[in-house]
GROMACS .gro file of C-alpha atoms in nm:
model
  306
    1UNK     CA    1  12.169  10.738  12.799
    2UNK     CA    2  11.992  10.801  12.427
    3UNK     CA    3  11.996  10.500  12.227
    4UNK     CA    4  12.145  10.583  11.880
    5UNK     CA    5  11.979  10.690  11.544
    6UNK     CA    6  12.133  10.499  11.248
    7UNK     CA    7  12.076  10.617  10.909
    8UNK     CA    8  11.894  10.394  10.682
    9UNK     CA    9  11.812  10.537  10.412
   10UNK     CA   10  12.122  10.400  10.126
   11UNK     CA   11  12.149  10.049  10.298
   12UNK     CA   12  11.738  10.000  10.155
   13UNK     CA   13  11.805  10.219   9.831
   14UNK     CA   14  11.566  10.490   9.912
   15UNK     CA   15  11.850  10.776   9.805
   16UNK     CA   16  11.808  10.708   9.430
   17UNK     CA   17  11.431  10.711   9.360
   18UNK     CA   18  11.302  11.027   9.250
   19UNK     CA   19  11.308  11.371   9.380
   20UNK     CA   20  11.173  11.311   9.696
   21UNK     CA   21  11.231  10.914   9.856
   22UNK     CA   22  11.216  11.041  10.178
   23UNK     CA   23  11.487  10.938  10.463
   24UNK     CA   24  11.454  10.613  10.706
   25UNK     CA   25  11.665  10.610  11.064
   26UNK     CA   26  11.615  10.311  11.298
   27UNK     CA   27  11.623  10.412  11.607
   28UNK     CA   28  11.867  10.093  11.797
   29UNK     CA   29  11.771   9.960  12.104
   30UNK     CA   30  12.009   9.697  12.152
   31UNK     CA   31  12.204   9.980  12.271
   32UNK     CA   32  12.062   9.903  12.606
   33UNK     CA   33  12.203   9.744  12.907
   34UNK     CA   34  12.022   9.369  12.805
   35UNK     CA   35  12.004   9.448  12.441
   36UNK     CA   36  11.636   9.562  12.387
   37UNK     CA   37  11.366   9.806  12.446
   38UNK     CA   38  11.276   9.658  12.742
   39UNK     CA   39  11.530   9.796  12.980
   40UNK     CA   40  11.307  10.110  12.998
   41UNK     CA   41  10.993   9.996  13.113
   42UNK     CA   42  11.151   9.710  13.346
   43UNK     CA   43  11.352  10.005  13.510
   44UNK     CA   44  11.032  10.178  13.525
   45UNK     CA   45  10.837   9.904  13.664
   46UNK     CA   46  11.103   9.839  13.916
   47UNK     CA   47  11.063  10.186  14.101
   48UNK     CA   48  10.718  10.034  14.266
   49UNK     CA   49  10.761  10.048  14.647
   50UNK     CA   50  10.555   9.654  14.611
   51UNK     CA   51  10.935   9.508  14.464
   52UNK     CA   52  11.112   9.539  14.835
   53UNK     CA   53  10.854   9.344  14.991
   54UNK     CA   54  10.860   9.059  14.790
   55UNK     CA   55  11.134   8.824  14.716
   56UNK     CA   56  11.002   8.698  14.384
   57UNK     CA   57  10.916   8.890  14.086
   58UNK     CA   58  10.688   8.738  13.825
   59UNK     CA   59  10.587   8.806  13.430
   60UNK     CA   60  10.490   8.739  13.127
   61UNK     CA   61  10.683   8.775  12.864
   62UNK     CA   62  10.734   8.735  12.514
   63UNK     CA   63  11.137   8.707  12.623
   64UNK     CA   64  11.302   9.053  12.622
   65UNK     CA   65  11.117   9.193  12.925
   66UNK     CA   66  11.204   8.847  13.097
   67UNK     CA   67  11.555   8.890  12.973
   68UNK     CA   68  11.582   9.233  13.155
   69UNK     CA   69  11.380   9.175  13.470
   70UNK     CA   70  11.590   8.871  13.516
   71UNK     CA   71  11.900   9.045  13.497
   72UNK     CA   72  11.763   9.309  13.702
   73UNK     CA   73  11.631   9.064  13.943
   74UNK     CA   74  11.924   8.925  14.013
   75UNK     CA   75  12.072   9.240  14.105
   76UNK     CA   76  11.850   9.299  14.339
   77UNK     CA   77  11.850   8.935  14.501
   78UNK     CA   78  11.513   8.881  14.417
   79UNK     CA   79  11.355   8.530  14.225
   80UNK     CA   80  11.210   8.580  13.876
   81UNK     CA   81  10.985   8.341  13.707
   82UNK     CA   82  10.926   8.436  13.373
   83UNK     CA   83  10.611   8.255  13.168
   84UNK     CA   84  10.645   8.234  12.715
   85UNK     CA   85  10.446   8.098  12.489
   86UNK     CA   86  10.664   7.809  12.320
   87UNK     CA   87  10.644   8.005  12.027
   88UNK     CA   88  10.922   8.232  12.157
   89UNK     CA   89  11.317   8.147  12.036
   90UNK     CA   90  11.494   7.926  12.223
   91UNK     CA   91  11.791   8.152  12.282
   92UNK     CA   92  11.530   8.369  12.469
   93UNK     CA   93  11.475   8.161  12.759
   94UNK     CA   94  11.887   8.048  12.741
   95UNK     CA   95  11.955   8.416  12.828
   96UNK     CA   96  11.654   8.439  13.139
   97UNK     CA   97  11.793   8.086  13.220
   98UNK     CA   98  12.192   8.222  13.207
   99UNK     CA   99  12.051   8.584  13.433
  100UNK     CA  100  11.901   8.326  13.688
  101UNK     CA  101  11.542   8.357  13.637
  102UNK     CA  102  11.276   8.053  13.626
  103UNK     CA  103  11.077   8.008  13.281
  104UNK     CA  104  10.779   7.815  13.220
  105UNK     CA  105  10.693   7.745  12.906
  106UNK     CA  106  10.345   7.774  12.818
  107UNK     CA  107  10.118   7.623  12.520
  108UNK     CA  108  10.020   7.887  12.184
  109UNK     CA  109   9.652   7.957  12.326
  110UNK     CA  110   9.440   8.267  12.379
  111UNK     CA  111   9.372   8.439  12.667
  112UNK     CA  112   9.041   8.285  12.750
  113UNK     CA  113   9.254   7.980  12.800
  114UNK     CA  114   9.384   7.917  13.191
  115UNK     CA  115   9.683   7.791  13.044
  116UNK     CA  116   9.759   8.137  12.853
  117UNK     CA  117  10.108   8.240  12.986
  118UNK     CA  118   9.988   8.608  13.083
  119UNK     CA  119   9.641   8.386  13.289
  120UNK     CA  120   9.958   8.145  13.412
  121UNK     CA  121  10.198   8.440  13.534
  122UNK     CA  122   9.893   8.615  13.710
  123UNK     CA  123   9.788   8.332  13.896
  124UNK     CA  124  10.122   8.232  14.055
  125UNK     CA  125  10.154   8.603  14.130
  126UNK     CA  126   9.908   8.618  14.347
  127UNK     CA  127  10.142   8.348  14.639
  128UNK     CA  128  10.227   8.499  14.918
  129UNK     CA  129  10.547   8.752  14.857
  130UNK     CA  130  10.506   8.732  14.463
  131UNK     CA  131  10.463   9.033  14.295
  132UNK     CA  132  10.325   9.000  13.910
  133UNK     CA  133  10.513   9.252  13.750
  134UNK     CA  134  10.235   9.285  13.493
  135UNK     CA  135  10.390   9.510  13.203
  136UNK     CA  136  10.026   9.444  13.005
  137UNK     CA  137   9.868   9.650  13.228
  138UNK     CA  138  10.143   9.862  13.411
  139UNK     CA  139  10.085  10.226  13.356
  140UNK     CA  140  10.446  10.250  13.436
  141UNK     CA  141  10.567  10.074  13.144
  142UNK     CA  142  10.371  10.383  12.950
  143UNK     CA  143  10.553  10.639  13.139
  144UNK     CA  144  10.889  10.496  13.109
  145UNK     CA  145  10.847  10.579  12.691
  146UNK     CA  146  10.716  10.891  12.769
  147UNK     CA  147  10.958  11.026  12.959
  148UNK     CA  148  11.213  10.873  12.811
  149UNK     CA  149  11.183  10.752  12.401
  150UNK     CA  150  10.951  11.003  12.282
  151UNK     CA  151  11.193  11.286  12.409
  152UNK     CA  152  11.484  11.161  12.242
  153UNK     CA  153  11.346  11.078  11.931
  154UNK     CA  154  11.242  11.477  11.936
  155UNK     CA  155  11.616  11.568  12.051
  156UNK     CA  156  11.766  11.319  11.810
  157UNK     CA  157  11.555  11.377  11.497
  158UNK     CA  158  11.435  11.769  11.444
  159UNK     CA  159  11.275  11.701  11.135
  160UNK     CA  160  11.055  11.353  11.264
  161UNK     CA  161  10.733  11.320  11.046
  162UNK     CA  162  10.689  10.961  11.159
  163UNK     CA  163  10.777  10.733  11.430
  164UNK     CA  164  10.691  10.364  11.358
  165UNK     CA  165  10.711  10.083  11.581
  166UNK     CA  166  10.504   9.704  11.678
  167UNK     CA  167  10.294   9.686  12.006
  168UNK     CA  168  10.278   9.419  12.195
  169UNK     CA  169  10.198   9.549  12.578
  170UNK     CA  170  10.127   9.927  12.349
  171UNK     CA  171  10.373  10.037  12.592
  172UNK     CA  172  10.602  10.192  12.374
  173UNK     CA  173  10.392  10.348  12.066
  174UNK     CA  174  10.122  10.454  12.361
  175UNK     CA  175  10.426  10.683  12.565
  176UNK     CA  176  10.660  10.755  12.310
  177UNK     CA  177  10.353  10.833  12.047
  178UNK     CA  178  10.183  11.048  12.314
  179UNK     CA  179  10.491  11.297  12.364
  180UNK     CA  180  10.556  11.311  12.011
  181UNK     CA  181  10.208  11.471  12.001
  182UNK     CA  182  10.285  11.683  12.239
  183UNK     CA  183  10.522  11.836  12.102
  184UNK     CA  184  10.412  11.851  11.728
  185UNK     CA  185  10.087  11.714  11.653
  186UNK     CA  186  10.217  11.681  11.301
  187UNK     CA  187  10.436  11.364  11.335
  188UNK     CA  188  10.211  10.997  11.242
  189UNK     CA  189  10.273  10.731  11.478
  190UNK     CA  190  10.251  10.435  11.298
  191UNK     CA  191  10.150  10.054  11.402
  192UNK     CA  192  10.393   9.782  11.262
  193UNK     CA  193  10.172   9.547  11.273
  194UNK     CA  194  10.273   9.101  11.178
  195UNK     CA  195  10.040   9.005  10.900
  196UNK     CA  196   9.752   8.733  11.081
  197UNK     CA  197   9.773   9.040  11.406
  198UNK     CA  198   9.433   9.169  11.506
  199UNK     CA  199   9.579   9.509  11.567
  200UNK     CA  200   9.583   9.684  11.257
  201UNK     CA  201   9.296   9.528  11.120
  202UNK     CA  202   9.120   9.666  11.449
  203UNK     CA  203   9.243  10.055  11.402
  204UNK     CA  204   9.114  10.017  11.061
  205UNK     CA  205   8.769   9.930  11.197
  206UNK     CA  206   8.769   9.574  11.099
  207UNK     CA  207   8.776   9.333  11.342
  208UNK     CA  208   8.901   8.963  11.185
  209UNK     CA  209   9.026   8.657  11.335
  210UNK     CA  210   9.378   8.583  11.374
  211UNK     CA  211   9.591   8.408  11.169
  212UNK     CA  212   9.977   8.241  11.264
  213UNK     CA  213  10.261   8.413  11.234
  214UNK     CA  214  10.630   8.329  11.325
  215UNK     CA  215  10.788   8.767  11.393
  216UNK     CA  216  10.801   8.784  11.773
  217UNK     CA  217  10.759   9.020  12.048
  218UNK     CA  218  10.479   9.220  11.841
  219UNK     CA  219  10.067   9.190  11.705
  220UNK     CA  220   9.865   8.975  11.920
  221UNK     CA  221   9.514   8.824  11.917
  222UNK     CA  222   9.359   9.054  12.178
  223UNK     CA  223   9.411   9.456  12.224
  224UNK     CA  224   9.635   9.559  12.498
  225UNK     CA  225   9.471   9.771  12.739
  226UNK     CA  226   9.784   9.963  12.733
  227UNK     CA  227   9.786  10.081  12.370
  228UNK     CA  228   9.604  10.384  12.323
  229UNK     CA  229   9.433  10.328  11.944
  230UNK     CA  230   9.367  10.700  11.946
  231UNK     CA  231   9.745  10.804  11.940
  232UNK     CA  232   9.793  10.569  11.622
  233UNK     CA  233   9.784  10.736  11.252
  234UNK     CA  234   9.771  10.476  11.050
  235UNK     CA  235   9.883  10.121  11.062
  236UNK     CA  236  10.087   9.887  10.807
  237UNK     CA  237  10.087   9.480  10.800
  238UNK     CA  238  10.395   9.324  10.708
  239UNK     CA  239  10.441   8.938  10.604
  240UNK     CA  240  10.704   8.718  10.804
  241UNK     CA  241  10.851   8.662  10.447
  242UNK     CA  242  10.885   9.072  10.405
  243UNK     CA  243  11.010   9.041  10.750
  244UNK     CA  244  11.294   8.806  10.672
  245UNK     CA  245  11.412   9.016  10.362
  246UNK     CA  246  11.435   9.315  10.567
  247UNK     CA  247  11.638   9.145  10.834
  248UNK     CA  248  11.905   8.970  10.587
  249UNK     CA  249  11.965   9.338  10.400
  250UNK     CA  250  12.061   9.479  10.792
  251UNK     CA  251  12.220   9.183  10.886
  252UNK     CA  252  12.445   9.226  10.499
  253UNK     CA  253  12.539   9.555  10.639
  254UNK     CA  254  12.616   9.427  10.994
  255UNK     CA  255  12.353   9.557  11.182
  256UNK     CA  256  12.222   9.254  11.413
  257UNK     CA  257  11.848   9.277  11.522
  258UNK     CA  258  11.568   9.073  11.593
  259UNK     CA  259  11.274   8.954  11.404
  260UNK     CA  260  11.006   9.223  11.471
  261UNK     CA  261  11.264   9.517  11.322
  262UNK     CA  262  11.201   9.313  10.953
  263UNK     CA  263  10.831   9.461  11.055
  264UNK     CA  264  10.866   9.786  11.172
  265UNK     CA  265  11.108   9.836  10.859
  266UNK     CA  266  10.855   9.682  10.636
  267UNK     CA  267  10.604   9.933  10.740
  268UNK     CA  268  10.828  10.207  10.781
  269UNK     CA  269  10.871  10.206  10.410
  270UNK     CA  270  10.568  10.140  10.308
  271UNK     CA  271  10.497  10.490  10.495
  272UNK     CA  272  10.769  10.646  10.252
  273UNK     CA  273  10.570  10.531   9.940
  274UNK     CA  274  10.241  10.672  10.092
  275UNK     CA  275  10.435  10.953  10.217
  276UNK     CA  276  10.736  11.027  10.002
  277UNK     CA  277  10.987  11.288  10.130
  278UNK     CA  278  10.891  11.196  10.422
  279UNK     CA  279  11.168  11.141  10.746
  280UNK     CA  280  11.070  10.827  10.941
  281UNK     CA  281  11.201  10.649  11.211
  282UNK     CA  282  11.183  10.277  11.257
  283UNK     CA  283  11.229  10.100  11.643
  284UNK     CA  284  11.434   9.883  11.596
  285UNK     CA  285  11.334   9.724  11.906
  286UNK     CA  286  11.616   9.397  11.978
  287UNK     CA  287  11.934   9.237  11.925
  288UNK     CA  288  11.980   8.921  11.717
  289UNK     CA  289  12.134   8.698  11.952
  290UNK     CA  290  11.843   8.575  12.080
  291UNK     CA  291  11.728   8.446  11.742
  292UNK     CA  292  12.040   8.201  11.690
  293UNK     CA  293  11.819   7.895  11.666
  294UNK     CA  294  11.521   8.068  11.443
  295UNK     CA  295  11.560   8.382  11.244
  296UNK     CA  296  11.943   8.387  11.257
  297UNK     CA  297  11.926   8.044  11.168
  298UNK     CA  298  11.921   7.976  10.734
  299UNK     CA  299  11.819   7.629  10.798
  300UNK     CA  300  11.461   7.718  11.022
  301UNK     CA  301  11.449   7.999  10.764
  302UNK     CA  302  11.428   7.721  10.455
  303UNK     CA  303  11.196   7.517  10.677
  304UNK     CA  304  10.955   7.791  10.725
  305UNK     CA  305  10.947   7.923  10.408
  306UNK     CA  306  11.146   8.205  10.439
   0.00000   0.00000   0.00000
């Protein structure tokens, strides 16, 4: 079933600025089963003939794949550990917790560290009837987009010109940006990108060291092998305090998402003021609830500035 495309474009004032101030949809994921944009590659992922012969699934996660392969998981009477950085919301690992899986919690280090969940989740894949699930590196998790978001968004939006979303396996900007492309070369797939990521400093040629950030799920201090730089147009750094305003004028109009949509809407209209008259659509990639503690939260928000 296509996830829905909600009309943006009033709710952030865009209709009254100018003869041409372009049109923003969100495309919303929390439409799916477990609330995010990770049903599709987890379902994906899932088809591998390696899943019946073991009888524990492991990941990494930055929470919504965990949220889905645990639910999945315990559908198909299998174990599911789950490793997070302790950066993650709380109300992430309460939902893996609730679906049955196991989550250790890791410490915020790179990945030349051992201790580095996706180094952690690797190594305790490799016991004897684990399977590491490995959505970093699972070509699957870039054919579940393809076949699946990228079509819709052509099905549900005739006139696309841009399709903007974060990456943090690439997954979804690699598939989804690659049948766009297909099908009209035309349309910019854009990076969403945290401000103190390496990622869009990286497609701009620059190569910097990264700096904290507090959006989840999205940017990263190393480059996924999944996410193909040469499908990207152009990429756009938003702020966590950006972030936050975008969030609290979605959540005024009762439309309950996660921290990285604050991003991708960020960049999505900074796209419309590069590109005015343009159509763009915005992933809006989560649901809220899992943010109860942290970016639902006004008091966290006041504590971190926001």
């Amino acid at each position: 079933m296509s996830t829905p495309i909600i009309d943006l474009t009033e709710l952030f004032g865009l209709s009254g600025r100018g003869d041409a101030p372009g049109r923003l949809l969100g495309k919303l994921e929390t439409a799916n089963h477990t609330g995010s944009v990770k049903d599709r590659p987890v379902e994906r992922m899932l088809r591998d003939p390696r899943v019946a012969g073991a009888h524990t699934l492991v990941e990494a996660t930055g929470g919504n794949t965990g949220i889905s392969l645990a639910v999945a998981g315990s559908m198909l009477g299998k174990r599911v550990i789950v490793t997070m950085s302790r950066k993650m919301s709380p109300g992430k690992v309460r939902q893996m917790e609730e679906a049955g899986a196991e989550v250790i919690l890791c410490p915020l280090v790179g990945l030349d560290s051992p201790a580095n969940f996706i180094n952690v989740a690797r190594q305790l894949g490799e016991a004897e009837g684990h399977w590491y699930v490995d959505q970093f590196n699972n070509p699957a998790n870039v054919e579940a987009h393809y076949e699946t978001t990228g079509p819709e968004l052509l099905e549900q939006v005739r006139d696309l010109d841009a399709f903007v979303a974060g990456a943090g396996t690439g997954g979804t900007l690699t598939g989804a940006g690659r049948a766009l492309k297909e099908r009209n070369p035309g349309i910019d797939v854009v990076l969403a990108d945290p401000a103190g990521s390496t990622l869009g400093p990286h497609l701009r040629g620059e190569e910097t060291e990264p700096a904290p950030y507090l959006v989840e799920g999205i940017g990263g201090d190393f480059l996924p092998p999944l996410l193909d730089f040469g499908v990207l147009d152009t990429a756009y750094q938003v702020d966590d305090a950006e972030a936050a305003a975008h969030l609290r004028t979605l959540a005024a109009a009762a439309i309950d998402v996660g921290s990285s949509s604050g991003t991708t809407v960020g960049a999505a209209l900074a796209y419309l003021r590069d590109h005015p008259g343009a159509t763009v659509c915005a992933l809006l990639a989560d649901s809220g609830d899992r943010y109860a503690e942290t970016w639902r939260n006004q008091a966290w928000l006041t504590d971190h500035g926001l």
